[in-house]
Short mmCIF file of C-alpha atoms in Angstrom, two decimals:
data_model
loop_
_atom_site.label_atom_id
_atom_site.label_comp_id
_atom_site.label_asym_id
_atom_site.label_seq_id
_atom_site.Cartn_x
_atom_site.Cartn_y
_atom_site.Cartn_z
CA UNK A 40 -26.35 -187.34 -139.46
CA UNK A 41 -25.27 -186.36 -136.25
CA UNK A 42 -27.93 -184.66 -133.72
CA UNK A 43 -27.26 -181.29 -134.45
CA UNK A 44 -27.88 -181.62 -138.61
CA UNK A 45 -31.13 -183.64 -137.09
CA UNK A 46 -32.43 -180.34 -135.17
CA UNK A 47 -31.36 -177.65 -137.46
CA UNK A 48 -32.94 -179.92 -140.62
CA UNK A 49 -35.77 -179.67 -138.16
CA UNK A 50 -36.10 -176.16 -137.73
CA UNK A 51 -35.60 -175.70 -141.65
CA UNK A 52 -38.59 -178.08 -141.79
CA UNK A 53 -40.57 -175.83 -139.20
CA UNK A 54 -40.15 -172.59 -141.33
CA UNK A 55 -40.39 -174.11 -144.38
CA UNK A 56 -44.12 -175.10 -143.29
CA UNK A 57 -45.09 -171.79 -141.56
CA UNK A 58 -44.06 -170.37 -144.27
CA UNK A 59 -46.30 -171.77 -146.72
CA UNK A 60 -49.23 -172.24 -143.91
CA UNK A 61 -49.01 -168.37 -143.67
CA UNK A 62 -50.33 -168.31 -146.91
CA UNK A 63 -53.83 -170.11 -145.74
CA UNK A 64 -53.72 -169.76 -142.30
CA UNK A 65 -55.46 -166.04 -141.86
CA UNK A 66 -57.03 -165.98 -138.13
CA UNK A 67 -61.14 -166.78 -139.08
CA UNK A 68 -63.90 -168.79 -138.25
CA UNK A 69 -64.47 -169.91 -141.26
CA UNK A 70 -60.50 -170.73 -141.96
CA UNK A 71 -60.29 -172.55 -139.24
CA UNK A 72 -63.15 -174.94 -139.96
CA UNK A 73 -61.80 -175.14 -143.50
CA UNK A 74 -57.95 -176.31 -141.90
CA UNK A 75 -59.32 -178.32 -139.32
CA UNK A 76 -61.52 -180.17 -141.33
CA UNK A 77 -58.91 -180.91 -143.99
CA UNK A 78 -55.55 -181.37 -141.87
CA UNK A 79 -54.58 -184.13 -144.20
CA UNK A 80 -54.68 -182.34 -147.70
CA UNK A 81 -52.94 -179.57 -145.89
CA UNK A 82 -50.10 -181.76 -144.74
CA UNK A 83 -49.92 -183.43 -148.20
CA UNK A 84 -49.74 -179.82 -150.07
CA UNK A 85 -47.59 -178.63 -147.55
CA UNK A 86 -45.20 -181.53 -148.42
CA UNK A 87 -45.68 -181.72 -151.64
CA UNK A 88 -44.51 -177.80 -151.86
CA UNK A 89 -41.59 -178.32 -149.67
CA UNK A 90 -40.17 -181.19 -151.66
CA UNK A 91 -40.92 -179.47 -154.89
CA UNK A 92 -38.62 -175.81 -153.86
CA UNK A 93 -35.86 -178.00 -152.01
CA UNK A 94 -36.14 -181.55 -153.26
CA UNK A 95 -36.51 -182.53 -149.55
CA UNK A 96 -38.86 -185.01 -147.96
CA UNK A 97 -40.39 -183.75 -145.55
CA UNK A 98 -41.69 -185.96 -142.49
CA UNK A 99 -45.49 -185.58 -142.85
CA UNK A 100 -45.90 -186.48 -138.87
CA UNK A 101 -43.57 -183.70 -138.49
CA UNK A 102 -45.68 -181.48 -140.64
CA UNK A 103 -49.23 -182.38 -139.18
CA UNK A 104 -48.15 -181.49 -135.71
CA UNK A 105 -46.82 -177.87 -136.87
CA UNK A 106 -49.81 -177.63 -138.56
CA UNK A 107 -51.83 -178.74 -135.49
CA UNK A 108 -49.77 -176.31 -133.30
CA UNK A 109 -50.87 -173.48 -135.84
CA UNK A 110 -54.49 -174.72 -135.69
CA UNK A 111 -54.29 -174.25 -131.76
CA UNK A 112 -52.91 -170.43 -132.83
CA UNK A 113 -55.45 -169.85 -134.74
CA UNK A 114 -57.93 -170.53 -132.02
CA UNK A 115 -56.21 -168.25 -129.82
CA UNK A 116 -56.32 -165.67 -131.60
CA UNK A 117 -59.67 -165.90 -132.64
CA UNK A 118 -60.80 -166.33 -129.31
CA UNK A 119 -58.71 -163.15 -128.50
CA UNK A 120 -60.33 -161.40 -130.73
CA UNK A 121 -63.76 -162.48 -129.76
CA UNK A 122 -62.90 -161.25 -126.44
CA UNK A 123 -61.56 -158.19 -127.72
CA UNK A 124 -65.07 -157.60 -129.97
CA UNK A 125 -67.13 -158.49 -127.04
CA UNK A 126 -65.42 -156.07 -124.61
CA UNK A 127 -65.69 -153.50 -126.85
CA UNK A 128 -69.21 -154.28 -127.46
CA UNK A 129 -70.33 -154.56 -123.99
CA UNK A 130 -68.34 -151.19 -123.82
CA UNK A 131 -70.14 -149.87 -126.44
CA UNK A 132 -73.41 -151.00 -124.92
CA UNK A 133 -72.35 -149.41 -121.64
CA UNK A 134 -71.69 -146.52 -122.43
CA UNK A 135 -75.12 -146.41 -124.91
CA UNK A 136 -76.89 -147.62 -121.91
CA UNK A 137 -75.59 -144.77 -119.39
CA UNK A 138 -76.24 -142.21 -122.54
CA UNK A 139 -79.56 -143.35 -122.63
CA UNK A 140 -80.09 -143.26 -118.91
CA UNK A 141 -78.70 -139.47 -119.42
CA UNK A 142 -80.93 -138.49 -121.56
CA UNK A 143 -83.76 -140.10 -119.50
CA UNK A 144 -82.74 -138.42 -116.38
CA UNK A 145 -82.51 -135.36 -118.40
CA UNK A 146 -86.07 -135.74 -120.04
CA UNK A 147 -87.31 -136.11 -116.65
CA UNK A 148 -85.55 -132.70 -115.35
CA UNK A 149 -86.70 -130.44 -118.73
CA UNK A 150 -90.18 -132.19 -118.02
CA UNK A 151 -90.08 -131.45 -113.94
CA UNK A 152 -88.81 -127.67 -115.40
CA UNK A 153 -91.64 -127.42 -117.98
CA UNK A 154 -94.44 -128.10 -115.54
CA UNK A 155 -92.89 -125.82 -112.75
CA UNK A 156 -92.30 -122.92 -115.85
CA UNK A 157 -96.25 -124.11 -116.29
CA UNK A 158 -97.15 -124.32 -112.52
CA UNK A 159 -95.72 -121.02 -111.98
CA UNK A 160 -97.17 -119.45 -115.11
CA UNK A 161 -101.02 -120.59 -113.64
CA UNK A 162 -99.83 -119.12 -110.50
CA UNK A 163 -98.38 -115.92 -111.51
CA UNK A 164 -102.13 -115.96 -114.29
CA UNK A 165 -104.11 -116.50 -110.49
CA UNK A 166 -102.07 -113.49 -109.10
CA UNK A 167 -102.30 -111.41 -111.62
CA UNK A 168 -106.38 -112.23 -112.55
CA UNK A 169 -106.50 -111.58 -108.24
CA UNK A 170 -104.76 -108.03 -108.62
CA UNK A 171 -106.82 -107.21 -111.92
CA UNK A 172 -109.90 -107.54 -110.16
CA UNK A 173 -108.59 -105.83 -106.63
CA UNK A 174 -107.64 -102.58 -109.23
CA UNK A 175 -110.89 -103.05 -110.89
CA UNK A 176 -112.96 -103.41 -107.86
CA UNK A 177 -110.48 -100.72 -106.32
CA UNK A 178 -111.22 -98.25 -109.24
CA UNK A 179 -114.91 -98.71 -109.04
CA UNK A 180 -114.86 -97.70 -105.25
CA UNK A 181 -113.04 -94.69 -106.58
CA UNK A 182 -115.25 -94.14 -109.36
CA UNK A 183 -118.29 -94.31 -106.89
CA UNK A 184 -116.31 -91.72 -104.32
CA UNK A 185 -115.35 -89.91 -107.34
CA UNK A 186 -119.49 -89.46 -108.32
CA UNK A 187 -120.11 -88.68 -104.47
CA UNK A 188 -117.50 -85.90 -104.25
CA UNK A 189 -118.63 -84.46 -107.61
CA UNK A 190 -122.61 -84.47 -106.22
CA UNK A 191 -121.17 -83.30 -102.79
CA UNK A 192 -119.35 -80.37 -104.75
CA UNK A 193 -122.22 -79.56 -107.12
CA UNK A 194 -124.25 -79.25 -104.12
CA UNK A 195 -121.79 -77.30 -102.22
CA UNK A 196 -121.49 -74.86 -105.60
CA UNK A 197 -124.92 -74.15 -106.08
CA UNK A 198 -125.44 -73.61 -102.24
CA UNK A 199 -122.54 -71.00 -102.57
CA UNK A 200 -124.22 -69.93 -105.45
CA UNK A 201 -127.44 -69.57 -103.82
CA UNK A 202 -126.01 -68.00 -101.22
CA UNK A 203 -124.21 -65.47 -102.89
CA UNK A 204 -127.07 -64.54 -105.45
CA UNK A 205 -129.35 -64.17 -101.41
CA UNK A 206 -126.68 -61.78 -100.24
CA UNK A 207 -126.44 -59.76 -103.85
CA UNK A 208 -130.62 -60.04 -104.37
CA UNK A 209 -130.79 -58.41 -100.54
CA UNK A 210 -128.73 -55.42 -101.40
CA UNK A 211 -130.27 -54.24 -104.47
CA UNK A 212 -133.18 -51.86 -103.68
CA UNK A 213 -135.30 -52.34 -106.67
CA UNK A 214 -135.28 -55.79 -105.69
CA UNK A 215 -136.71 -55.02 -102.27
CA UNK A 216 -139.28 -52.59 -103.13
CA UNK A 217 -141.14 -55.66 -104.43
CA UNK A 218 -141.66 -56.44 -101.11
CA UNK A 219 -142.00 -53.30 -99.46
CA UNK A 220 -138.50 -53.35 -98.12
CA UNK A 221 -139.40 -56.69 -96.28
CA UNK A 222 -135.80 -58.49 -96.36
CA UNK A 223 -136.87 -61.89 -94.64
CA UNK A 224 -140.12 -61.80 -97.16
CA UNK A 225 -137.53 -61.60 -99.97
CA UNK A 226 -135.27 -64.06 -98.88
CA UNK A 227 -138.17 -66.52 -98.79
CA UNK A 228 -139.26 -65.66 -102.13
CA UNK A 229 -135.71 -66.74 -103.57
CA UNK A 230 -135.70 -69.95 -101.46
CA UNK A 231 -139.28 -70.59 -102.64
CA UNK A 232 -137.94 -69.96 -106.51
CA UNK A 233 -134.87 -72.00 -106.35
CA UNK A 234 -137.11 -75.16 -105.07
CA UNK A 235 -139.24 -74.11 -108.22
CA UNK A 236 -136.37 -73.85 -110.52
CA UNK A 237 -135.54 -77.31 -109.28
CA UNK A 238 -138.84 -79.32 -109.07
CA UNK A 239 -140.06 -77.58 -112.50
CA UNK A 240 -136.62 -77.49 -114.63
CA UNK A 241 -137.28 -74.06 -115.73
CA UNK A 242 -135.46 -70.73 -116.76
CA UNK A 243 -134.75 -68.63 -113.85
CA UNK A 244 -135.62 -65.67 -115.83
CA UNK A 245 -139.62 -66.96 -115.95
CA UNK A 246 -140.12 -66.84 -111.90
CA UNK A 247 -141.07 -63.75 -110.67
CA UNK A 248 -144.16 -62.73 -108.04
CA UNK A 249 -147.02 -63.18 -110.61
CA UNK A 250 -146.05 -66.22 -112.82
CA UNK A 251 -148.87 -68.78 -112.87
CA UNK A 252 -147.10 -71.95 -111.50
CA UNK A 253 -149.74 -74.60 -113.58
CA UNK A 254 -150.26 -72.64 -116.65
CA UNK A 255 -146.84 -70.39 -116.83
CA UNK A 256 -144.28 -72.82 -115.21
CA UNK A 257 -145.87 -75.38 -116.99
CA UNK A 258 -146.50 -77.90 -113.91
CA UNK A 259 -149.00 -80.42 -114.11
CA UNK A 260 -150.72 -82.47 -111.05
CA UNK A 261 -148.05 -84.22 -109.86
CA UNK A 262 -145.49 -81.75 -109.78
CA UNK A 263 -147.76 -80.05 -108.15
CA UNK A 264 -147.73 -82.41 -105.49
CA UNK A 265 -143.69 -82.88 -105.43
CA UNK A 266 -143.76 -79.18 -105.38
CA UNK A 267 -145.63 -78.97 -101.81
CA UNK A 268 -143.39 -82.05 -100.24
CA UNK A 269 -140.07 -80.06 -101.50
CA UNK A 270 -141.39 -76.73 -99.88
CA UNK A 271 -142.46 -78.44 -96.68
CA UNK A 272 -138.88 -79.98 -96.49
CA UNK A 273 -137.03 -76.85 -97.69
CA UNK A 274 -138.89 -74.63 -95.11
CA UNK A 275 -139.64 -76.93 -92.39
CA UNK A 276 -143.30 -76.54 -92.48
CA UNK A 277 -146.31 -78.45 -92.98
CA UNK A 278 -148.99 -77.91 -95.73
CA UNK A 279 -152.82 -79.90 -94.90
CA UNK A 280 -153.90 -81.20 -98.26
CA UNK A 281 -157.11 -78.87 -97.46
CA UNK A 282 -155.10 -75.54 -97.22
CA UNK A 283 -153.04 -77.02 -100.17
CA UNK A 284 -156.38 -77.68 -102.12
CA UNK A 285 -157.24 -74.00 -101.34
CA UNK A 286 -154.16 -72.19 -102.27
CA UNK A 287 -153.96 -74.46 -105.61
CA UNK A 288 -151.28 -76.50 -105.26
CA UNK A 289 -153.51 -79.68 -104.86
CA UNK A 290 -156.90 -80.37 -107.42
CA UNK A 291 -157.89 -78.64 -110.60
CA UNK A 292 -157.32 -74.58 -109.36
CA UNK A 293 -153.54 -73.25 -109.85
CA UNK A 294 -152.15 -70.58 -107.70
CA UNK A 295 -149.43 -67.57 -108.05
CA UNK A 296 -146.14 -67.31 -107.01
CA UNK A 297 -146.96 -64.29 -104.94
CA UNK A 298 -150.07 -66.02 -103.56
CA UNK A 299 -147.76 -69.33 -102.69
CA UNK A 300 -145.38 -66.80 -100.83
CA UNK A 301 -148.43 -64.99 -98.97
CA UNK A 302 -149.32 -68.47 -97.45
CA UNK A 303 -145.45 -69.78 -96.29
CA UNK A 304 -144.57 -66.64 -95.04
CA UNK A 305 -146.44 -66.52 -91.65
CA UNK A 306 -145.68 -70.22 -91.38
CA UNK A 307 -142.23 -69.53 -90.81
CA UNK A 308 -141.29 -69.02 -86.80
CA UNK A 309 -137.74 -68.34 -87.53
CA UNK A 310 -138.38 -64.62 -85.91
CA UNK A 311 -134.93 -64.96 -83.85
CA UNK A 312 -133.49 -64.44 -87.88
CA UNK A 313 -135.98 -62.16 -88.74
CA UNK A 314 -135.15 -60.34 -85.37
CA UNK A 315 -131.41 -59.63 -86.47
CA UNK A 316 -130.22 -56.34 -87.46
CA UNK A 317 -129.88 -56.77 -91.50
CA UNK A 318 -126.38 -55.57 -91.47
CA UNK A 319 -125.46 -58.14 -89.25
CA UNK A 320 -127.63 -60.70 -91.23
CA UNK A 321 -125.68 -59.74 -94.76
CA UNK A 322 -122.55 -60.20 -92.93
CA UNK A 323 -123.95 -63.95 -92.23
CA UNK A 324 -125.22 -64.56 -95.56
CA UNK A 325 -121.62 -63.28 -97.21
CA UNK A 326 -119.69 -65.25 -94.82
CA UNK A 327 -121.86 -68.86 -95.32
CA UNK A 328 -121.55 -68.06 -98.98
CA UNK A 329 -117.53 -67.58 -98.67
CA UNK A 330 -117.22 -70.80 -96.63
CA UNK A 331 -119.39 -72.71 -99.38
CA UNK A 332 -117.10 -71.13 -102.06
CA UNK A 333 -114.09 -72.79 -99.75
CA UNK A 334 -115.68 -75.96 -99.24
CA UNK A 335 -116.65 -75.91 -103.53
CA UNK A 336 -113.43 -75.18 -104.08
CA UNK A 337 -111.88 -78.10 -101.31
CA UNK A 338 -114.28 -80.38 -102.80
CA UNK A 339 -113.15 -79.68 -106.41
CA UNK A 340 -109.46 -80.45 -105.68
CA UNK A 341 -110.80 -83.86 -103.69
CA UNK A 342 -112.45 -84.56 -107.28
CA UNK A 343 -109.44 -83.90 -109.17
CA UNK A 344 -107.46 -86.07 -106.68
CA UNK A 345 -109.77 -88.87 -107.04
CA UNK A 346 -109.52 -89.01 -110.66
CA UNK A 347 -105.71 -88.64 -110.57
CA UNK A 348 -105.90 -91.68 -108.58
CA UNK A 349 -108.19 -93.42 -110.62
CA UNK A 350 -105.83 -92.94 -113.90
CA UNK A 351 -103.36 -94.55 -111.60
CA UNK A 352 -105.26 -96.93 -111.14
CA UNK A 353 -106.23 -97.86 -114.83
CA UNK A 354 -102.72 -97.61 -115.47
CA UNK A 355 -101.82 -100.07 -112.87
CA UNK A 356 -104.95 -102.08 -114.61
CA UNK A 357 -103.28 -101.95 -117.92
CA UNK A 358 -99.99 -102.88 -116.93
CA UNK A 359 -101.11 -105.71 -114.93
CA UNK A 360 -102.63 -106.81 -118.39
CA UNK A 361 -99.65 -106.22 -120.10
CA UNK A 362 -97.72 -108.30 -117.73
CA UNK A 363 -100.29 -111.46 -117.97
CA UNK A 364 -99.91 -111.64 -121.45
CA UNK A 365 -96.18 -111.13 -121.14
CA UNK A 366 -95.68 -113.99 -118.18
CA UNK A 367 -97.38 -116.70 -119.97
CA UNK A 368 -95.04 -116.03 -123.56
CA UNK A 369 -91.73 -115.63 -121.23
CA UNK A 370 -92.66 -119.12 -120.01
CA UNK A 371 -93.24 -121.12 -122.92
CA UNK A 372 -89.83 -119.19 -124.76
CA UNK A 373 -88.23 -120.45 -121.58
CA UNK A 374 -89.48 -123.91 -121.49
CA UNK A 375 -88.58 -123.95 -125.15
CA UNK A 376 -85.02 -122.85 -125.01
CA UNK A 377 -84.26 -125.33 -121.64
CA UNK A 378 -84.20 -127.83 -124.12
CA UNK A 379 -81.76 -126.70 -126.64
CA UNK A 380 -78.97 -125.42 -123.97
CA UNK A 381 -79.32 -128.57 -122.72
CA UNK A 382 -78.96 -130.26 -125.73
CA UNK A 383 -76.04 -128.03 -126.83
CA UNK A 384 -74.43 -128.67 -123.23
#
């Protein structure tokens, strides 16, 4: 056999054995151990096959080292595909890891966003509690101004009041023959009833020159005695408790009106009034009671200001209220939904 027949026998031999190790020889662990642990059976079955399809004896040397060569194959290729595994693994853990660190770093941001949603939330809750109690402290002051415009105007409207009913009282004639014509006495009379009508409470229609002030007004001892401080302040005169004793406005006797209005009458040293022609002095009297009409009126419109004002201001109360309860609710619905657009991004 020449050397050509020798290497192409060869080569038959070669395929004839990877062919039949390609039936065992699948690329595992546990093949490999198998094969490498029983190289000699292999080699015999190998053989044995060979010589059994072809009737040729094959070189079992021959046969062990393709066998040995496949073995090293094997390894290869298991070792590949360890590599392979692990690469992909430590891929796979990679990109778990940087997922994970993701999702960290993105825990942290919804949790820095939650407590600045909650930071601003107390914040805005500290404004707005600081602005409810400005508007309430604010409306009180206009509540209290409100009260002192509405006592200022009451007082202004009975004092035009007062000073019209002087003016119409001083024209009627009937009215003045009750004191002999005396204007001035008259006008002192009404002064002294409107302190009585306000110290005593009573109907204006009860007051005249003969009502009994203890047992007809119905004042006891210490009206009495607020009765002779408010005349003393309303005509700027001063009653001893002796002459007060005597006249009845102090102890156990009671006086008239008529009688009261005998006694302040000479006390009262406003003769420069008295003095005045009493055309001139009803022109006075009407123009004092227009101006305290105009001032009434001013003051009324003041009042009605003020309270516009304070609805404002409980309105701006209200919706301040409105808007803390909102604030709070906006928050949390926005610290709730962070989370899912984040998620969904």
């Amino acid at each position: 056999m020449n050397e050509l027949e020798n290497e192409y026998q060869l080569k038959i031999l070669d395929m004839a054995a990877n062919l039949c190790l390609d039936k065992i020889a699948t690329p595992t662990d546990e093949n490999l151990r198998f094969m490498e642990s029983n190289v000699d059976k292999i080699v015999w079955d190998v053989g044995t096959q060979i010589y059994q399809q072809s009737g040729f004896k094959a070189d079992f040397a021959r046969v062990r080292d393709i066998i040995i060569s496949r073995l090293e194959k094997i390894r290869h290729q298991i070792q590949l595909k360890g590599e392979r595994k692990a690469a992909e693994q430590a891929k796979g853990e990679a990109k778990l890891r940087e997922q994970t660190e993701r999702k960290a770093a993105e825990a942290k941001r919804l949790a820095e966003l939650r407590e600045q949603a909650q930071r601003k939330a107390a914040e805005q809750g500290k404004r707005l509690a600081e602005l409810r109690e400005q508007a309430q402290r604010k409306a009180a002051e206009q509540g209290k101004r409100l009260a002192e415009l509405r006592e200022q105007a009451e007082r202004k409207r009975k004092a035009a009041e007062q000073a019209k009913c002087l003016a119409e009282f001083l024209e009627q004639a009937e009215f003045l023959e009750q004191f002999d014509g005396n204007k001035n006495k008259a006008e002192i009379f009404i002064k002294l009833r409107w302190v009585l009508l306000e110290e005593l409470s009573i109907d204006e229609e009860k007051v005249n020159l003969d009502s009994d002030i203890k047992y007809y007004l119905g004042a006891d001892w210490a009206d009495m005695l607020l009765l002779s401080v408010a005349i003393e302040q309303e005509f700027e005169i001063e009653i001893p408790d002796d002459e007060a004793e005597k006249i009845g406005l102090h102890g156990y006797n009671s006086c008239r009106v008529r009688e009261l209005l005998d006694y302040i009458y000479p006390k009262i040293n406003d003769t420069a009034k008295t003095a005045l022609p009493e055309a001139k002095r009803l022109a006075e009297l009407r123009e004092q009671a227009e101006r305290k009409a105009a001032e009434a009126k001013r003051l009324a419109e003041l009042r009605e200001q003020a309270e516009q004002k304070l609805a404002e201001a409980t309105r701006l109360a209200e919706l301040r209220q409105q808007a803390e309860r909102v604030v709070p609710e906006e928050a949390k619905r926005e610290a709730e939904l962070k989370p899912e657009i984040f998620l969904k991004l």
